[in-house]
Coordinates of C-alpha atoms in Angstrom, one line a residue:
M22 CA 175.2 74.2 121.2
V23 CA 172.7 77.0 122.5
Q24 CA 170.1 74.7 122.7
Q25 CA 171.9 72.1 125.1
P26 CA 171.2 74.1 128.0
Y27 CA 168.1 75.1 127.1
Q28 CA 166.6 71.6 126.2
A29 CA 168.3 70.4 129.6
Y30 CA 166.4 72.9 131.5
K31 CA 163.3 72.2 129.8
N32 CA 163.6 68.1 130.4
N33 CA 165.0 69.0 134.2
S34 CA 161.5 71.2 134.7
V35 CA 159.2 68.3 133.2
N36 CA 161.0 65.4 135.2
T37 CA 161.0 67.5 138.6
A38 CA 157.6 69.0 138.1
S39 CA 154.2 68.1 140.1
P40 CA 151.4 66.3 137.9
A41 CA 149.5 69.4 139.0
E42 CA 152.5 71.3 137.4
L43 CA 152.5 68.9 134.2
T44 CA 148.7 69.4 133.6
L45 CA 149.5 73.8 134.1
M46 CA 152.4 72.6 131.3
L47 CA 150.2 70.8 129.0
Y48 CA 147.6 73.4 129.2
N49 CA 150.4 76.4 128.1
G50 CA 151.6 74.4 125.5
C51 CA 148.3 73.6 123.9
L52 CA 147.6 77.4 123.8
K53 CA 150.9 78.1 122.0
F54 CA 150.2 75.5 119.9
I55 CA 146.9 76.6 118.7
R56 CA 148.6 80.2 118.5
Y57 CA 151.2 78.7 116.1
G58 CA 148.0 77.0 114.1
K59 CA 146.4 80.4 113.9
K60 CA 149.5 82.2 112.4
G61 CA 149.6 79.4 110.1
I62 CA 146.4 80.1 108.7
E63 CA 147.1 83.9 108.3
D64 CA 149.8 83.3 106.7
Q65 CA 148.8 80.5 104.5
N66 CA 151.4 78.0 105.9
M67 CA 149.4 74.9 105.9
E68 CA 152.2 73.0 107.6
L69 CA 152.5 75.2 109.9
K70 CA 148.9 75.4 110.5
N71 CA 148.4 71.4 110.3
T72 CA 151.4 70.5 112.6
N73 CA 150.5 72.8 115.4
I74 CA 146.6 71.8 115.4
Q75 CA 147.6 68.3 115.4
K76 CA 149.8 68.8 118.2
A77 CA 147.2 71.1 120.4
Q78 CA 145.1 68.1 119.7
N79 CA 147.2 65.5 121.0
I80 CA 147.2 67.7 124.1
I81 CA 143.9 67.4 124.5
T82 CA 143.8 64.0 123.7
E83 CA 146.5 63.3 126.5
L84 CA 144.1 65.3 128.8
M85 CA 141.3 62.9 128.2
V86 CA 143.3 60.1 128.6
T87 CA 144.5 60.8 132.2
L88 CA 141.6 62.4 133.3
D89 CA 140.5 60.6 136.7
Q90 CA 137.4 59.4 135.5
D91 CA 136.4 58.5 139.1
A92 CA 136.6 62.1 140.0
P93 CA 133.2 63.6 140.1
I94 CA 134.0 66.8 137.8
S95 CA 135.7 64.5 134.9
K96 CA 131.8 63.8 133.9
E97 CA 131.8 67.9 133.4
I98 CA 135.3 68.1 132.2
M99 CA 135.7 65.3 129.7
P100 CA 132.8 67.1 127.2
L101 CA 134.2 69.9 126.9
Y102 CA 138.1 68.4 125.8
D103 CA 135.8 66.7 123.5
Y104 CA 134.2 69.8 121.9
I105 CA 137.5 71.6 122.3
N106 CA 139.1 68.4 120.3
Q107 CA 136.5 68.6 117.7
L108 CA 136.9 72.7 117.3
L109 CA 140.5 71.8 116.5
I110 CA 139.6 69.0 114.0
E111 CA 137.3 71.3 112.5
A112 CA 139.4 74.3 112.6
N113 CA 142.2 72.1 110.7
I114 CA 139.9 71.2 108.0
K115 CA 138.5 74.3 107.4
N116 CA 141.4 77.0 107.8
D117 CA 138.7 78.5 110.4
I118 CA 140.4 81.1 113.0
E119 CA 137.0 81.8 114.8
L120 CA 137.1 78.0 115.7
L121 CA 140.5 78.0 116.9
T122 CA 139.6 81.4 118.8
E123 CA 136.9 79.7 120.5
A124 CA 139.2 76.5 121.5
F125 CA 141.8 78.9 122.7
A126 CA 139.2 80.5 124.6
L127 CA 137.9 77.4 126.6
V128 CA 141.5 76.0 127.0
E129 CA 142.7 79.5 128.4
E130 CA 140.0 79.1 130.8
F131 CA 140.9 75.5 132.2
R132 CA 144.3 77.1 132.4
D133 CA 143.7 80.1 134.1
T134 CA 141.5 77.7 136.9
W135 CA 144.3 74.8 137.1
R136 CA 146.8 78.0 138.1
E137 CA 144.3 79.0 140.6
V138 CA 144.0 75.8 142.1
I139 CA 148.1 75.4 142.3
K140 CA 147.8 78.8 144.1
Q141 CA 145.2 78.1 146.7
T142 CA 146.8 74.3 147.0
R143 CA 150.2 75.7 147.7
T144 CA 148.9 78.4 149.9
R145 CA 146.9 75.9 152.1
E146 CA 149.7 73.5 152.3
Y147 CA 151.6 76.9 153.4
K148 CA 149.7 77.7 155.9
Q149 CA 149.2 73.7 157.4
G150 CA 153.5 73.7 157.1
V151 CA 153.6 76.9 159.1
Q152 CA 151.1 75.5 162.0
A153 CA 152.9 72.0 162.4

């Protein structure tokens, strides 16, 4: 019963989020799943590890599929996404925390950069709105 209001809140957050906010949510989710995958390795819980690393891979795949191929920056981002995906695959196969740590750091950098882009965009839009 307690889950229902939380689930409704989560669904509403996703349904009302802008594309930029959805991307930020994906990065945050990926980081969460990498953390859980790392915990699975540490606890020798292979189901926890595998399930969560695969969820992180699914998010990276989603980011790859939805990347605007016409944007010049996509030529630089796509290889990084592919590299993160390869790190996740290898970490899952080898139970390698170091590979997960490297993947985490890269996703965290994307997330932090994306968060800053959203912040700057909102500031610019606010200033333009005030001047109008």
